[in-house]
mmCIF file of C-alpha atoms in Angstrom:
data_model
loop_
_atom_site.group_PDB
_atom_site.id
_atom_site.type_symbol
_atom_site.label_atom_id
_atom_site.label_comp_id
_atom_site.label_asym_id
_atom_site.label_seq_id
_atom_site.Cartn_x
_atom_site.Cartn_y
_atom_site.Cartn_z
ATOM 1 C CA MET A 99 94.366 148.652 106.242
ATOM 2 C CA LYS A 100 93.500 150.185 102.909
ATOM 3 C CA PRO A 101 90.049 151.791 102.565
ATOM 4 C CA SER A 102 87.546 149.262 101.289
ATOM 5 C CA ARG A 103 86.283 149.365 97.764
ATOM 6 C CA LEU A 104 82.747 149.812 99.026
ATOM 7 C CA ASN A 105 83.720 152.630 101.366
ATOM 8 C CA LYS A 106 85.409 154.359 98.475
ATOM 9 C CA MET A 107 82.214 154.100 96.427
ATOM 10 C CA MET A 108 80.181 155.517 99.299
ATOM 11 C CA SER A 109 82.588 158.427 99.655
ATOM 12 C CA THR A 110 82.329 159.119 95.939
ATOM 13 C CA ALA A 111 78.555 159.131 96.166
ATOM 14 C CA LEU A 112 78.600 161.592 99.109
ATOM 15 C CA VAL A 113 80.939 163.980 97.323
ATOM 16 C CA ALA A 114 78.820 163.806 94.177
ATOM 17 C CA GLY A 115 75.698 164.518 96.237
ATOM 18 C CA ALA A 116 77.289 167.555 97.850
ATOM 19 C CA LEU A 117 78.109 168.913 94.402
ATOM 20 C CA GLY A 118 74.591 168.311 93.185
ATOM 21 C CA LEU A 119 75.665 165.592 90.784
ATOM 22 C CA THR A 120 73.968 162.297 90.114
ATOM 23 C CA SER A 121 76.127 159.292 90.968
ATOM 24 C CA VAL A 122 75.433 155.590 90.667
ATOM 25 C CA ALA A 123 77.841 153.446 92.677
ATOM 26 C CA GLU A 124 79.459 150.681 90.665
ATOM 27 C CA ALA A 125 79.131 147.111 91.890
ATOM 28 C CA ALA A 126 82.154 145.501 93.486
ATOM 29 C CA THR A 127 83.540 142.765 91.201
ATOM 30 C CA LEU A 128 85.367 139.817 92.725
ATOM 31 C CA LYS A 129 87.708 137.847 90.466
ATOM 32 C CA ILE A 130 87.507 134.094 91.103
ATOM 33 C CA SER A 131 89.894 131.536 89.591
ATOM 34 C CA HIS A 132 89.560 127.809 88.994
ATOM 35 C CA ILE A 133 91.671 125.198 87.219
ATOM 36 C CA ARG A 134 89.199 123.469 84.899
ATOM 37 C CA PRO A 135 88.113 124.477 81.367
ATOM 38 C CA GLN A 136 84.975 126.518 80.734
ATOM 39 C CA GLY A 137 81.913 124.292 80.863
ATOM 40 C CA ALA A 138 83.400 121.869 83.412
ATOM 41 C CA ILE A 139 81.292 121.016 86.462
ATOM 42 C CA VAL A 140 83.099 123.449 88.751
ATOM 43 C CA ASP A 141 82.703 126.172 86.139
ATOM 44 C CA GLN A 142 78.958 125.526 85.925
ATOM 45 C CA GLU A 143 78.602 125.506 89.706
ATOM 46 C CA LEU A 144 80.554 128.731 90.060
ATOM 47 C CA LYS A 145 78.299 130.405 87.516
ATOM 48 C CA ALA A 146 75.344 129.435 89.696
ATOM 49 C CA PHE A 147 77.218 130.714 92.768
ATOM 50 C CA ALA A 148 77.938 134.021 91.036
ATOM 51 C CA GLY A 149 74.258 134.382 90.191
ATOM 52 C CA ASP A 150 73.281 133.661 93.791
ATOM 53 C CA VAL A 151 75.717 136.270 95.113
ATOM 54 C CA GLU A 152 74.556 138.954 92.699
ATOM 55 C CA LYS A 153 70.920 138.267 93.527
ATOM 56 C CA ALA A 154 71.464 138.164 97.301
ATOM 57 C CA THR A 155 73.426 141.431 97.273
ATOM 58 C CA GLU A 156 70.948 143.102 94.882
ATOM 59 C CA GLY A 157 73.741 143.624 92.392
ATOM 60 C CA ASP A 158 76.195 145.164 94.881
ATOM 61 C CA VAL A 159 78.662 142.278 94.405
ATOM 62 C CA LYS A 160 79.433 140.553 91.137
ATOM 63 C CA VAL A 161 81.688 137.517 90.742
ATOM 64 C CA LYS A 162 83.760 137.254 87.555
ATOM 65 C CA ILE A 163 84.975 133.733 86.772
ATOM 66 C CA PHE A 164 88.394 133.006 85.283
ATOM 67 C CA ALA A 165 88.541 129.379 84.110
ATOM 68 C CA ALA A 166 91.431 127.143 83.080
ATOM 69 C CA SER A 167 94.019 128.784 85.371
ATOM 70 C CA ALA A 168 93.764 132.036 83.408
ATOM 71 C CA LEU A 169 95.071 133.953 86.433
ATOM 72 C CA GLY A 170 97.976 131.535 86.956
ATOM 73 C CA ASP A 171 98.375 127.974 88.177
ATOM 74 C CA TYR A 172 96.861 127.172 91.550
ATOM 75 C CA THR A 173 100.129 127.595 93.468
ATOM 76 C CA THR A 174 100.591 131.084 92.054
ATOM 77 C CA VAL A 175 96.933 131.981 92.584
ATOM 78 C CA GLN A 176 97.106 130.972 96.250
ATOM 79 C CA GLU A 177 100.055 133.326 96.704
ATOM 80 C CA ARG A 178 98.182 136.105 94.896
ATOM 81 C CA ILE A 179 95.079 135.657 97.037
ATOM 82 C CA SER A 180 97.301 135.902 100.103
ATOM 83 C CA VAL A 181 98.489 139.377 99.063
ATOM 84 C CA GLY A 182 95.153 140.496 97.611
ATOM 85 C CA ALA A 183 96.175 140.481 93.937
ATOM 86 C CA VAL A 184 93.445 137.904 93.222
ATOM 87 C CA ASP A 185 90.186 137.982 95.177
ATOM 88 C CA MET A 186 88.969 134.381 95.191
ATOM 89 C CA ALA A 187 89.504 130.857 93.911
ATOM 90 C CA VAL A 188 88.187 127.311 94.041
ATOM 91 C CA GLN A 189 91.219 125.054 93.729
ATOM 92 C CA PRO A 190 93.490 122.456 95.335
ATOM 93 C CA ALA A 191 95.699 123.456 98.248
ATOM 94 C CA ALA A 192 99.254 124.482 97.396
ATOM 95 C CA THR A 193 101.621 123.038 99.980
ATOM 96 C CA ALA A 194 104.657 125.221 99.189
ATOM 97 C CA ALA A 195 103.546 127.906 101.647
ATOM 98 C CA SER A 196 102.911 125.384 104.413
ATOM 99 C CA ARG A 197 103.953 121.732 104.581
ATOM 100 C CA GLN A 198 101.129 121.164 107.032
ATOM 101 C CA MET A 199 98.692 121.590 104.148
ATOM 102 C CA GLN A 200 99.684 118.072 103.126
ATOM 103 C CA ILE A 201 97.094 116.999 105.689
ATOM 104 C CA THR A 202 94.437 117.419 102.984
ATOM 105 C CA TYR A 203 96.281 114.949 100.732
ATOM 106 C CA PHE A 204 96.833 112.263 103.354
ATOM 107 C CA PRO A 205 96.347 108.903 101.595
ATOM 108 C CA TYR A 206 93.577 106.589 102.703
ATOM 109 C CA VAL A 207 92.137 108.891 105.364
ATOM 110 C CA ALA A 208 88.643 107.854 104.250
ATOM 111 C CA ALA A 209 87.379 104.594 102.790
ATOM 112 C CA ASN A 210 84.084 105.911 101.415
ATOM 113 C CA TRP A 211 82.063 109.068 100.876
ATOM 114 C CA LYS A 212 80.453 108.937 104.309
ATOM 115 C CA GLU A 213 83.850 108.899 105.997
ATOM 116 C CA ALA A 214 85.110 111.594 103.639
ATOM 117 C CA LYS A 215 82.325 113.965 104.626
ATOM 118 C CA ILE A 216 83.075 113.404 108.312
ATOM 119 C CA ALA A 217 86.702 114.470 107.753
ATOM 120 C CA TYR A 218 86.389 117.084 105.014
ATOM 121 C CA GLY A 219 82.847 118.378 105.514
ATOM 122 C CA PRO A 220 81.816 121.355 107.670
ATOM 123 C CA GLY A 221 83.131 120.890 111.197
ATOM 124 C CA GLY A 222 85.353 117.983 110.145
ATOM 125 C CA ALA A 223 88.912 117.691 111.409
ATOM 126 C CA ILE A 224 90.602 118.332 108.060
ATOM 127 C CA HIS A 225 88.062 121.043 107.158
ATOM 128 C CA GLU A 226 88.916 122.940 110.343
ATOM 129 C CA ALA A 227 92.666 122.314 110.080
ATOM 130 C CA MET A 228 92.754 123.705 106.539
ATOM 131 C CA LYS A 229 90.711 126.735 107.558
ATOM 132 C CA GLU A 230 93.286 127.550 110.245
ATOM 133 C CA LEU A 231 96.237 127.015 107.885
ATOM 134 C CA TYR A 232 94.747 129.293 105.233
ATOM 135 C CA ALA A 233 94.044 131.964 107.860
ATOM 136 C CA LYS A 234 97.792 132.137 108.589
ATOM 137 C CA GLN A 235 98.236 133.187 104.941
ATOM 138 C CA ASP A 236 95.623 135.972 105.179
ATOM 139 C CA ILE A 237 93.167 133.766 103.303
ATOM 140 C CA THR A 238 89.661 132.919 104.477
ATOM 141 C CA MET A 239 88.400 129.467 103.542
ATOM 142 C CA LEU A 240 84.711 129.847 102.728
ATOM 143 C CA ALA A 241 83.950 126.241 101.772
ATOM 144 C CA ALA A 242 85.361 122.846 100.929
ATOM 145 C CA TYR A 243 84.676 121.476 97.453
ATOM 146 C CA PRO A 244 84.720 117.642 97.354
ATOM 147 C CA VAL A 245 85.804 116.273 93.995
ATOM 148 C CA TYR A 246 86.644 112.543 93.981
ATOM 149 C CA PHE A 247 88.661 109.649 95.339
ATOM 150 C CA GLY A 248 91.946 109.349 93.472
ATOM 151 C CA GLY A 249 93.152 106.579 91.221
ATOM 152 C CA VAL A 250 95.816 105.543 88.731
ATOM 153 C CA ALA A 251 95.544 106.351 85.013
ATOM 154 C CA LEU A 252 97.819 104.348 82.721
ATOM 155 C CA ASN A 253 98.674 104.472 79.039
ATOM 156 C CA THR A 254 99.397 100.744 79.263
ATOM 157 C CA ASP A 255 97.848 97.616 80.710
ATOM 158 C CA ALA A 256 97.636 97.257 84.481
ATOM 159 C CA VAL A 257 100.090 94.995 86.307
ATOM 160 C CA SER A 258 98.723 93.260 89.428
ATOM 161 C CA PRO A 259 96.535 96.310 90.163
ATOM 162 C CA GLY A 260 94.996 94.778 93.290
ATOM 163 C CA ASN A 261 98.258 93.725 94.925
ATOM 164 C CA PRO A 262 100.263 96.607 96.435
ATOM 165 C CA ASN A 263 103.147 94.278 97.249
ATOM 166 C CA VAL A 264 104.008 93.675 93.585
ATOM 167 C CA ASP A 265 106.545 95.950 91.905
ATOM 168 C CA LYS A 266 104.682 97.071 88.809
ATOM 169 C CA GLY A 267 107.683 98.277 86.797
ATOM 170 C CA ILE A 268 105.489 101.173 85.655
ATOM 171 C CA LYS A 269 106.723 104.749 85.913
ATOM 172 C CA VAL A 270 104.021 107.307 86.723
ATOM 173 C CA ARG A 271 103.933 111.059 86.990
ATOM 174 C CA VAL A 272 103.128 112.359 90.463
ATOM 175 C CA PRO A 273 102.690 115.935 91.709
ATOM 176 C CA GLY A 274 105.636 117.468 93.534
ATOM 177 C CA ILE A 275 103.990 116.693 96.879
ATOM 178 C CA LYS A 276 105.642 114.170 99.167
ATOM 179 C CA SER A 277 102.469 112.263 100.041
ATOM 180 C CA PHE A 278 101.765 111.402 96.395
ATOM 181 C CA GLN A 279 105.339 110.303 95.739
ATOM 182 C CA LEU A 280 105.384 108.034 98.765
ATOM 183 C CA THR A 281 101.932 106.594 98.017
ATOM 184 C CA SER A 282 102.928 105.788 94.443
ATOM 185 C CA ASP A 283 106.052 103.977 95.627
ATOM 186 C CA SER A 284 104.126 102.093 98.323
ATOM 187 C CA LEU A 285 101.609 100.819 95.761
ATOM 188 C CA GLY A 286 104.443 99.399 93.640
ATOM 189 C CA TYR A 287 104.824 102.115 91.013
ATOM 190 C CA ILE A 288 107.911 104.152 90.156
ATOM 191 C CA SER A 289 107.136 107.778 90.943
ATOM 192 C CA SER A 290 108.434 110.620 88.811
ATOM 193 C CA PRO A 291 107.597 114.177 89.964
ATOM 194 C CA ILE A 292 106.655 116.220 86.890
ATOM 195 C CA PRO A 293 104.840 119.588 86.745
ATOM 196 C CA PHE A 294 101.207 119.311 85.707
ATOM 197 C CA SER A 295 101.822 121.482 82.643
ATOM 198 C CA GLU A 296 104.283 118.873 81.320
ATOM 199 C CA ALA A 297 102.438 115.740 82.436
ATOM 200 C CA PHE A 298 100.337 115.058 79.316
ATOM 201 C CA THR A 299 103.350 115.311 77.026
ATOM 202 C CA ALA A 300 105.354 113.088 79.381
ATOM 203 C CA VAL A 301 102.735 110.339 79.073
ATOM 204 C CA GLN A 302 102.229 110.889 75.353
ATOM 205 C CA THR A 303 105.950 110.585 74.590
ATOM 206 C CA GLY A 304 106.543 107.636 76.933
ATOM 207 C CA VAL A 305 108.650 109.447 79.506
ATOM 208 C CA VAL A 306 106.158 107.991 81.991
ATOM 209 C CA ASP A 307 103.464 105.358 81.532
ATOM 210 C CA GLY A 308 100.732 106.990 83.533
ATOM 211 C CA VAL A 309 99.641 109.411 86.213
ATOM 212 C CA ILE A 310 98.867 109.340 89.937
ATOM 213 C CA GLY A 311 97.453 112.331 91.792
ATOM 214 C CA SER A 312 94.032 112.849 90.256
ATOM 215 C CA GLY A 313 90.742 110.992 89.840
ATOM 216 C CA ALA A 314 88.322 110.104 87.071
ATOM 217 C CA GLU A 315 87.110 113.677 86.502
ATOM 218 C CA GLY A 316 90.627 115.056 86.355
ATOM 219 C CA TYR A 317 91.885 112.296 84.083
ATOM 220 C CA TYR A 318 88.932 112.703 81.746
ATOM 221 C CA ALA A 319 89.455 116.465 81.608
ATOM 222 C CA SER A 320 93.202 116.376 80.976
ATOM 223 C CA PHE A 321 94.445 112.848 80.130
ATOM 224 C CA ARG A 322 91.650 110.939 78.384
ATOM 225 C CA ASP A 323 93.596 110.732 75.109
ATOM 226 C CA VAL A 324 96.466 108.929 76.864
ATOM 227 C CA THR A 325 94.484 106.811 79.319
ATOM 228 C CA LYS A 326 94.196 103.165 78.341
ATOM 229 C CA THR A 327 93.511 101.843 81.853
ATOM 230 C CA TYR A 328 91.989 103.457 84.939
ATOM 231 C CA ILE A 329 92.319 101.903 88.399
ATOM 232 C CA PRO A 330 90.122 103.544 91.095
ATOM 233 C CA VAL A 331 92.336 102.484 93.986
ATOM 234 C CA ASN A 332 91.211 105.423 96.188
ATOM 235 C CA THR A 333 94.736 106.800 96.677
ATOM 236 C CA HIS A 334 93.441 109.925 98.411
ATOM 237 C CA PHE A 335 90.343 112.064 98.766
ATOM 238 C CA GLU A 336 90.508 115.162 96.614
ATOM 239 C CA ALA A 337 88.984 118.256 98.122
ATOM 240 C CA TRP A 338 89.423 121.746 96.731
ATOM 241 C CA TYR A 339 88.686 124.887 98.690
ATOM 242 C CA MET A 340 86.805 128.127 98.042
ATOM 243 C CA LEU A 341 89.143 130.904 99.134
ATOM 244 C CA ILE A 342 88.987 134.675 99.488
ATOM 245 C CA ASN A 343 91.537 137.240 100.566
ATOM 246 C CA SER A 344 90.757 137.946 104.220
ATOM 247 C CA GLU A 345 91.070 141.725 103.902
ATOM 248 C CA THR A 346 88.792 141.776 100.877
ATOM 249 C CA LEU A 347 86.167 139.894 102.872
ATOM 250 C CA ALA A 348 86.567 142.078 105.962
ATOM 251 C CA ASP A 349 86.265 145.280 103.929
ATOM 252 C CA MET A 350 82.920 144.322 102.420
ATOM 253 C CA ASP A 351 79.654 145.832 103.590
ATOM 254 C CA SER A 352 78.397 143.576 106.383
ATOM 255 C CA ASP A 353 75.191 142.605 104.554
ATOM 256 C CA ASP A 354 77.103 141.776 101.378
ATOM 257 C CA ARG A 355 79.690 139.819 103.366
ATOM 258 C CA ASP A 356 76.976 137.782 105.084
ATOM 259 C CA ALA A 357 75.328 137.112 101.720
ATOM 260 C CA LEU A 358 78.620 135.922 100.212
ATOM 261 C CA ILE A 359 79.329 133.608 103.154
ATOM 262 C CA LYS A 360 75.814 132.162 102.975
ATOM 263 C CA ALA A 361 76.106 131.582 99.221
ATOM 264 C CA ALA A 362 79.437 129.806 99.788
ATOM 265 C CA SER A 363 77.867 127.549 102.411
ATOM 266 C CA GLU A 364 75.042 126.638 100.027
ATOM 267 C CA PHE A 365 77.609 126.059 97.260
ATOM 268 C CA GLU A 366 79.369 123.559 99.547
ATOM 269 C CA THR A 367 76.140 121.787 100.549
ATOM 270 C CA LYS A 368 75.077 121.342 96.922
ATOM 271 C CA ARG A 369 78.508 119.983 96.021
ATOM 272 C CA TRP A 370 78.442 117.277 98.688
ATOM 273 C CA ALA A 371 75.021 116.216 97.413
ATOM 274 C CA ARG A 372 76.259 115.481 93.891
ATOM 275 C CA ALA A 373 79.992 114.718 94.162
ATOM 276 C CA GLU A 374 79.725 110.931 94.507
ATOM 277 C CA ALA A 375 77.435 110.667 91.486
ATOM 278 C CA ASP A 376 79.817 112.861 89.478
ATOM 279 C CA GLN A 377 82.704 110.512 90.254
ATOM 280 C CA ALA A 378 80.769 107.503 88.942
ATOM 281 C CA ASP A 379 79.698 109.498 85.893
ATOM 282 C CA TYR A 380 83.284 110.359 84.977
ATOM 283 C CA GLU A 381 84.445 106.777 85.395
ATOM 284 C CA GLN A 382 81.774 105.852 82.845
ATOM 285 C CA LYS A 383 82.922 108.678 80.567
ATOM 286 C CA LEU A 384 86.461 107.300 80.655
ATOM 287 C CA ALA A 385 85.108 103.849 79.788
ATOM 288 C CA ALA A 386 83.027 105.259 76.947
ATOM 289 C CA TYR A 387 86.154 106.995 75.636
ATOM 290 C CA GLY A 388 87.914 103.641 75.466
ATOM 291 C CA ALA A 389 89.622 103.162 78.829
ATOM 292 C CA THR A 390 89.430 99.874 80.696
ATOM 293 C CA ILE A 391 88.161 100.433 84.241
ATOM 294 C CA VAL A 392 89.780 97.965 86.648
ATOM 295 C CA THR A 393 87.430 97.508 89.584
ATOM 296 C CA LEU A 394 89.109 96.365 92.788
ATOM 297 C CA THR A 395 87.455 94.330 95.527
ATOM 298 C CA ASP A 396 86.924 95.679 99.035
ATOM 299 C CA GLU A 397 89.673 93.327 100.212
ATOM 300 C CA GLU A 398 92.131 94.668 97.630
ATOM 301 C CA LEU A 399 91.306 98.270 98.554
ATOM 302 C CA ALA A 400 91.754 97.433 102.237
ATOM 303 C CA ALA A 401 95.148 95.838 101.538
ATOM 304 C CA ALA A 402 96.317 98.942 99.680
ATOM 305 C CA ALA A 403 95.097 101.195 102.493
ATOM 306 C CA LYS A 404 96.781 99.092 105.172
ATOM 307 C CA LYS A 405 100.149 99.093 103.399
ATOM 308 C CA VAL A 406 100.134 102.805 102.580
ATOM 309 C CA ARG A 407 99.064 103.815 106.074
ATOM 310 C CA ALA A 408 101.855 101.741 107.608
ATOM 311 C CA GLU A 409 104.583 102.913 105.230
ATOM 312 C CA VAL A 410 103.566 106.440 104.277
ATOM 313 C CA TRP A 411 101.740 108.005 107.210
ATOM 314 C CA PRO A 412 104.769 108.075 109.580
ATOM 315 C CA LYS A 413 106.918 109.796 106.938
ATOM 316 C CA ILE A 414 104.338 112.478 106.159
ATOM 317 C CA LEU A 415 103.681 113.048 109.850
ATOM 318 C CA GLU A 416 107.392 113.601 110.370
ATOM 319 C CA ASP A 417 107.344 116.140 107.534
ATOM 320 C CA ILE A 418 104.354 118.145 108.786
ATOM 321 C CA GLY A 419 104.853 117.794 112.534
ATOM 322 C CA ALA A 420 103.917 114.475 114.096
ATOM 323 C CA GLU A 421 102.110 115.843 117.136
ATOM 324 C CA TRP A 422 99.989 118.284 115.139
ATOM 325 C CA GLY A 423 99.241 115.866 112.293
ATOM 326 C CA GLN A 424 98.433 112.936 114.556
ATOM 327 C CA GLY A 425 96.117 115.205 116.513
ATOM 328 C CA VAL A 426 94.096 115.892 113.354
ATOM 329 C CA LEU A 427 94.013 112.208 112.397
ATOM 330 C CA ASN A 428 92.928 111.226 115.913
ATOM 331 C CA GLN A 429 89.925 113.532 115.622
ATOM 332 C CA ILE A 430 88.861 111.691 112.464
ATOM 333 C CA ALA A 431 89.277 108.299 114.120
ATOM 334 C CA ASN A 432 87.104 109.433 117.011
#
């Protein structure tokens, strides 16, 4: 293990003292990445987190925020955190390193925010499963960051939005993650895997007619100019994760490490308290921007959930390991 940054600073201070020199140890600076533009909710909350960390460590640890994927897209950043090239991030899980990480994107795991917190909140089955999966990549998961329930954003009118058994004839962009592709198909759409960086142009030019894989906040941030209709069909529950390179965390002074972990826990608690209201707020922002919000009944949502669970869950379980995946899902059911 390489000497810690803080140990290096202490050694420098001791040498300077022995030589009769005055030395002031520099604060450790942790680089943290996120995927939204500056000023977005996550950016604001991370600024508050950074302030809390600096205050709690009496300036020993500073957190420098890099917004809008400035350090690379989230898949690249996850790889860089794993090897210590980036310190921290708050972002979605990248499944390329582990197919089992698809467990966080399982469609229709939760029907409402109460159920979502049971699964994704501290001590929840998915929360704990993701923590273990990140640990295998030399990444420590400090917190979950609940964002929204997913929906369908279209640059056209909806077609039988409440009936999953109707073929919509609408092609939509989906992330290159199997669960989203299968969910899109099950709901009657034609899925087309397209990288996020190309998705807006694909909708704008008519290559696809819409997007599946995000929720109101994400669509408002990145697709509001090409969103004519938004259908909150609760495709999945979107949770991001606060991550740190495990060696970076272990090498910190114990008091500073404890302060960082505590600040992360408080960051998570505050997020759960406001996430549901933020989702409703962004649906209203989409409406104010000109999108038609198609509200589905509880019966229509239940029909979508039933169909997707029956058709999609077995295929994803086969992909991630049926025994392991079913074990996580059983914990949620219980």
